[in-house]
Coordinates of C-alpha atoms and ligand atoms in Angstrom, one line a residue:
M13 CA 95.1 88.0 97.5
D14 CA 91.6 86.7 97.7
Q15 CA 91.5 87.4 101.4
P16 CA 89.1 89.7 103.0
S17 CA 90.4 92.9 104.1
H18 CA 89.9 95.2 107.1
I19 CA 90.2 98.9 107.0
S20 CA 90.3 101.2 110.0
V21 CA 89.7 104.8 109.0
I22 CA 90.8 107.6 111.1
L23 CA 88.9 110.9 110.3
D24 CA 90.6 114.1 111.5
L25 CA 87.5 116.3 112.5
S26 CA 89.1 119.5 113.7
P27 CA 86.5 122.1 113.2
S28 CA 88.9 125.0 112.8
Q29 CA 91.0 123.2 110.1
W30 CA 87.9 122.2 108.2
H31 CA 86.7 125.8 108.3
L32 CA 90.0 127.0 106.9
S33 CA 89.9 124.1 104.3
S34 CA 86.4 125.2 102.9
L35 CA 87.4 129.0 102.5
P36 CA 86.9 130.0 98.8
Q37 CA 90.5 131.4 98.5
N38 CA 91.9 127.9 98.6
P39 CA 92.8 126.6 95.2
Y40 CA 90.3 123.7 95.8
P41 CA 88.1 124.4 98.8
L42 CA 86.8 121.4 100.4
S43 CA 84.1 121.5 103.1
L44 CA 83.6 118.8 105.8
K45 CA 80.2 118.0 104.3
S46 CA 81.5 117.4 100.9
F47 CA 84.6 115.4 102.5
L48 CA 82.2 113.1 104.4
A49 CA 80.0 112.5 101.4
Q50 CA 83.1 111.3 99.4
V51 CA 84.6 109.3 102.3
L52 CA 81.3 107.4 102.8
A53 CA 81.1 106.6 99.2
F54 CA 84.5 105.2 99.4
L55 CA 83.7 103.2 102.5
N56 CA 80.5 101.8 100.8
L57 CA 82.8 100.7 97.9
H58 CA 85.0 98.9 100.4
I59 CA 82.1 97.0 101.9
A60 CA 80.6 96.2 98.7
S61 CA 83.8 94.9 97.0
K62 CA 83.8 91.7 99.2
H63 CA 81.3 90.3 101.5
E64 CA 83.8 89.4 104.3
N65 CA 85.3 92.9 104.2
T66 CA 85.1 94.6 107.6
L67 CA 85.4 98.3 108.5
A68 CA 85.9 100.4 111.5
I69 CA 85.8 104.2 111.7
F70 CA 87.4 106.4 114.3
G71 CA 86.9 110.1 114.7
A72 CA 89.7 112.4 116.1
F73 CA 88.0 115.5 117.8
P74 CA 89.7 118.3 119.6
G75 CA 90.9 116.7 122.8
K76 CA 89.3 113.3 122.4
S77 CA 88.8 110.4 120.0
V78 CA 85.7 108.2 119.5
M79 CA 84.9 105.0 117.6
L80 CA 82.2 106.1 115.2
Y81 CA 81.4 102.8 113.6
S82 CA 82.5 99.1 113.5
S83 CA 81.1 96.4 111.3
T84 CA 81.9 93.7 113.9
D85 CA 79.8 95.5 116.6
P86 CA 76.6 93.6 117.1
A87 CA 74.8 97.0 117.7
S88 CA 75.4 97.8 114.1
D89 CA 72.9 95.2 112.9
S90 CA 70.0 96.8 114.9
S91 CA 67.1 96.8 112.5
D92 CA 65.4 100.2 112.6
S93 CA 63.3 100.3 109.4
G94 CA 65.3 102.0 106.6
S95 CA 64.6 103.0 103.1
P96 CA 64.0 100.0 100.8
N97 CA 66.0 101.7 97.9
I98 CA 69.4 101.6 99.7
Y99 CA 71.5 98.6 100.4
R100 CA 71.2 98.1 104.1
P101 CA 74.8 98.1 105.1
F102 CA 75.5 101.3 103.2
E103 CA 72.6 103.0 105.1
I104 CA 73.8 101.7 108.4
V105 CA 77.3 103.1 108.0
D106 CA 76.2 106.4 106.5
S107 CA 73.5 107.2 109.1
R108 CA 75.5 106.1 112.0
V109 CA 78.8 107.9 111.1
V110 CA 76.9 111.2 110.2
T111 CA 74.8 111.1 113.4
R112 CA 77.9 110.4 115.7
I113 CA 79.9 113.1 114.1
E114 CA 77.0 115.7 114.5
E115 CA 76.6 114.8 118.2
E116 CA 80.3 115.1 118.9
L117 CA 80.7 118.4 117.0
E118 CA 77.7 119.9 118.8
S119 CA 79.2 118.8 122.2
I120 CA 82.3 120.9 121.6
D121 CA 82.4 124.0 123.6
D122 CA 82.9 127.0 121.3
S123 CA 83.8 129.5 123.9
Q124 CA 87.2 127.9 124.7
E125 CA 90.2 127.7 122.5
E126 CA 90.2 124.4 120.4
A127 CA 92.0 121.7 122.3
P128 CA 94.8 119.7 120.5
I129 CA 93.4 117.1 118.0
G130 CA 93.0 113.5 119.5
L131 CA 94.7 111.8 116.7
V132 CA 97.0 109.5 118.8
G133 CA 94.0 108.4 120.8
A134 CA 92.2 107.4 117.6
L135 CA 95.3 105.7 116.3
T136 CA 95.7 103.7 119.4
K137 CA 92.1 102.7 119.5
A138 CA 92.4 101.6 115.9
L139 CA 95.5 99.4 116.8
C140 CA 93.7 97.9 119.8
Y141 CA 90.7 97.1 117.7
I142 CA 92.8 95.4 115.0
N143 CA 94.7 93.5 117.6
R144 CA 91.4 92.2 118.9
I145 CA 90.1 91.1 115.5
K146 CA 93.4 89.4 114.6
H147 CA 93.5 87.5 117.8
P148 CA 89.8 86.3 118.3
T149 CA 89.2 84.5 121.6
P150 CA 86.8 81.5 121.6
S151 CA 84.4 83.6 123.9
T152 CA 83.8 86.1 121.1
Q153 CA 82.5 83.4 118.8
S154 CA 78.8 83.6 120.0
N155 CA 77.4 81.8 117.1
G156 CA 79.1 78.5 118.1
T157 CA 81.8 78.4 115.3
T158 CA 85.2 77.2 116.2
V159 CA 88.3 79.5 116.4
E160 CA 89.0 81.0 113.1
D161 CA 91.8 79.8 111.0
P162 CA 94.5 82.7 110.8
A163 CA 94.4 82.5 107.1
T164 CA 90.8 83.5 106.9
L165 CA 91.4 86.6 109.2
P166 CA 91.2 89.9 107.3
D167 CA 94.3 91.6 106.1
P168 CA 94.3 94.9 108.2
R169 CA 95.2 98.4 107.4
I170 CA 94.8 101.9 108.7
L171 CA 93.9 104.8 106.7
I172 CA 94.4 108.4 108.3
L173 CA 92.8 111.3 106.6
S174 CA 94.6 114.3 108.1
V175 CA 94.0 117.9 108.1
S176 CA 95.6 119.1 111.2
P177 CA 99.3 120.1 111.5
D178 CA 101.8 118.1 113.5
L179 CA 101.5 118.2 117.2
S180 CA 105.1 118.0 118.4
T181 CA 103.9 116.7 121.9
S182 CA 102.6 113.6 120.2
Y183 CA 106.0 112.4 118.8
I184 CA 106.7 109.8 121.5
P185 CA 103.1 108.2 121.4
I186 CA 103.1 108.2 117.6
M187 CA 106.5 106.5 117.5
N188 CA 105.2 103.9 120.0
S189 CA 102.1 103.4 117.7
I190 CA 104.2 102.8 114.8
F191 CA 106.2 100.2 116.6
S192 CA 103.0 98.5 117.6
A193 CA 101.7 98.7 114.0
Q194 CA 105.0 97.1 112.8
K195 CA 104.7 94.3 115.3
L196 CA 101.1 93.6 114.3
K197 CA 102.0 93.8 110.5
I198 CA 99.6 96.7 110.1
I199 CA 100.1 99.1 107.2
I200 CA 99.3 102.8 108.0
D201 CA 98.3 104.8 104.9
V202 CA 98.0 108.5 105.2
C203 CA 96.1 110.9 102.9
K204 CA 97.0 114.6 103.8
I205 CA 94.0 116.6 102.7
Y206 CA 94.6 120.1 104.0
G207 CA 97.5 122.0 105.9
P208 CA 101.2 121.5 105.9
D209 CA 102.9 118.0 105.5
T210 CA 103.0 116.2 108.9
V211 CA 106.5 114.8 109.6
F212 CA 105.3 112.1 112.0
L213 CA 102.6 110.7 109.7
E214 CA 105.2 110.6 106.8
Q215 CA 107.3 108.6 109.1
A216 CA 104.4 106.4 110.1
A217 CA 103.5 105.6 106.5
H218 CA 107.2 105.0 105.6
L219 CA 108.0 102.7 108.5
T220 CA 105.0 100.4 108.2
G221 CA 105.2 100.2 104.5
G222 CA 102.1 102.3 103.7
S223 CA 101.8 105.3 101.5
Y224 CA 101.7 109.0 102.4
V225 CA 100.1 111.2 99.7
Y226 CA 99.6 115.0 99.9
L227 CA 96.4 115.5 98.1
E228 CA 97.0 118.5 95.6
R229 CA 93.7 118.2 93.7
R230 CA 91.3 118.1 96.6
D231 CA 88.4 118.1 94.1
A232 CA 89.5 114.5 93.1
L233 CA 89.4 113.2 96.7
L234 CA 87.0 110.3 95.9
Q235 CA 89.0 109.4 92.8
H236 CA 92.2 109.3 94.8
L237 CA 90.7 107.2 97.5
V238 CA 89.3 104.6 95.1
M239 CA 92.5 104.5 93.0
S240 CA 95.0 104.3 95.8
H241 CA 93.3 103.0 99.0
L242 CA 90.5 100.7 97.8
P243 CA 92.9 97.8 96.4
S244 CA 94.3 95.7 99.3
P245 CA 98.0 96.2 100.1
A246 CA 98.7 92.7 98.4
L247 CA 97.1 93.8 95.2
R248 CA 98.6 97.4 95.5
K249 CA 102.1 95.9 95.0
L250 CA 101.1 95.0 91.4
M251 CA 99.8 98.6 90.7
A252 CA 101.6 102.0 90.3
V253 CA 100.1 103.6 93.2
P254 CA 101.1 107.2 93.7
T255 CA 103.4 107.7 96.7
Q256 CA 105.7 110.4 97.8
D257 CA 109.5 109.7 97.6
K258 CA 110.5 112.6 99.9
I259 CA 110.2 111.8 103.6
D260 CA 111.1 114.1 106.5
F261 CA 112.9 111.9 109.1
R262 CA 113.3 114.7 111.8
A263 CA 112.5 113.9 115.3
A264 CA 111.1 115.9 118.3
C265 CA 113.3 116.5 121.2
F266 CA 112.0 115.0 124.4
C267 CA 112.7 118.1 126.5
H268 CA 110.8 120.8 124.7
K269 CA 108.9 118.7 122.1
N270 CA 110.4 120.7 119.3
I271 CA 111.3 119.2 115.9
V272 CA 115.1 119.4 115.7
D273 CA 117.5 119.2 112.8
V274 CA 120.4 118.1 115.1
G275 CA 119.7 116.3 118.3
F276 CA 121.8 114.9 121.1
V277 CA 121.1 111.3 121.9
C278 CA 121.5 109.6 125.2
S279 CA 123.9 106.8 124.8
V280 CA 122.0 104.6 127.3
C281 CA 118.3 104.9 126.4
L282 CA 118.4 106.8 123.1
S283 CA 116.3 109.7 124.3
I284 CA 116.7 112.8 122.0
F285 CA 117.6 116.3 123.3
C286 CA 118.0 119.5 121.5
R287 CA 121.1 120.5 123.6
P288 CA 123.6 118.5 125.6
V289 CA 122.3 117.7 129.1
A290 CA 124.3 116.7 132.2
V291 CA 121.6 114.2 133.4
C292 CA 119.4 112.3 131.0
T293 CA 115.8 113.0 132.2
T294 CA 114.5 109.7 130.9
C295 CA 117.0 107.1 132.5
R296 CA 118.8 109.5 134.9
T297 CA 122.2 108.6 133.6
K298 CA 124.9 111.2 134.4
F299 CA 127.4 112.3 131.7
P300 CA 130.9 113.5 132.5
M301 CA 131.6 117.2 132.3
S302 CA 134.2 116.8 129.6
T303 CA 131.7 115.2 127.3
L304 CA 129.3 118.1 127.8
R305 CA 132.0 120.8 127.2
R306 CA 133.0 118.9 124.0
L307 CA 129.3 118.7 122.8
D308 CA 128.6 122.2 123.9
A309 CA 131.5 123.5 121.7
Y310 CA 129.9 121.5 118.8
L311 CA 126.4 123.1 119.3
P312 CA 126.6 126.4 117.5
R313 CA 128.4 125.0 114.5
A314 CA 126.0 122.1 114.3
A315 CA 123.1 124.6 114.4
K316 CA 124.6 126.5 111.6
Q317 CA 125.2 123.3 109.5
A318 CA 121.7 122.2 110.2
N319 CA 120.1 125.2 108.5
G320 CA 121.8 124.1 105.4
T321 CA 121.1 120.5 105.3
A322 CA 118.5 118.9 102.9
K323 CA 115.1 118.4 104.5
T324 CA 115.0 114.9 103.1
S325 CA 118.2 113.5 104.6
A326 CA 118.3 111.8 108.0
P327 CA 119.8 114.3 110.5
P328 CA 123.2 113.8 111.6
T329 CA 122.8 112.9 115.3
P330 CA 126.0 113.4 117.3
T331 CA 125.7 110.8 120.0
A332 CA 127.0 111.6 123.6
T333 CA 129.7 108.9 123.3
G334 CA 131.2 109.6 126.7
L335 CA 130.7 106.6 128.9
P336 CA 128.2 107.3 131.6
S337 CA 129.7 107.8 135.0
T338 CA 127.0 106.1 136.9
P339 CA 125.1 103.5 134.7
R340 CA 122.1 102.1 136.4
Ligands
ZN13 ZN1 114.4 120.3 123.7
ZN14 ZN1 119.0 108.2 128.9

């Protein structure tokens, strides 16, 4: 409980979503500028609460993702003369993050349609970064200290601040990231600030033991961040942190990347399809015609049933139980 903690924050910086979020017809309009001011105050609190706490900030921009800041990066200690009235680490984080975001947003070409948000890239970078700090190699210890005792390594978590809707093409990479996070024992917390609930991030939080919260009162962003995300996960077990009990477990089909209520699962590789297929496109297994006919007959009824099922329940997934004719 007394351990230092690491937090990797992923900021969703889609210009179009932030524009929509700042419109005055929203119940609680929130602009990117005000969002950044509150997030930076939260991150400063994280650094201030324990000297050994570490921090990394990743930005998801349209079509790309970048690391905006990391406290273990030697470049972050560069000493350009700052204001004597501000605690130096706060100043470094604030100025670096704001400058990098401005540079990236200015480089976006306005003439084209906005590319899909690079959330998966940012998530993958955060996982790689945490993997590196969790497994320090002797060569990274430039100051001559011995390899760190695993007990003193920070307790890592990822916080995603999301404003973009789900991108169904990213279902498989997000699932793979979730499995990596589970293996590394990393908790993924999600705070949904604007837009519809995202099914995949709900699942990411649920499967890694994190919390997913849809922020209703966006004027209370900083308060929410401090109350729910500042305490380390170990401490959070002792507190009544707001969470969401409804989780949408639906998956996206591998063929069209649509989110499906009823899917057909390959009995060999567990790929999900929205309708019965003769040959699995992932593992090339062929299914007998009799199985396909049986499942085809099931399809319209299944689609009708699916419309009536509750959103929260796990979908019934009729499995292609027929034995594959040519298993590889
Ligand atoms: Zn499909
Ligand atoms: Zn298959």
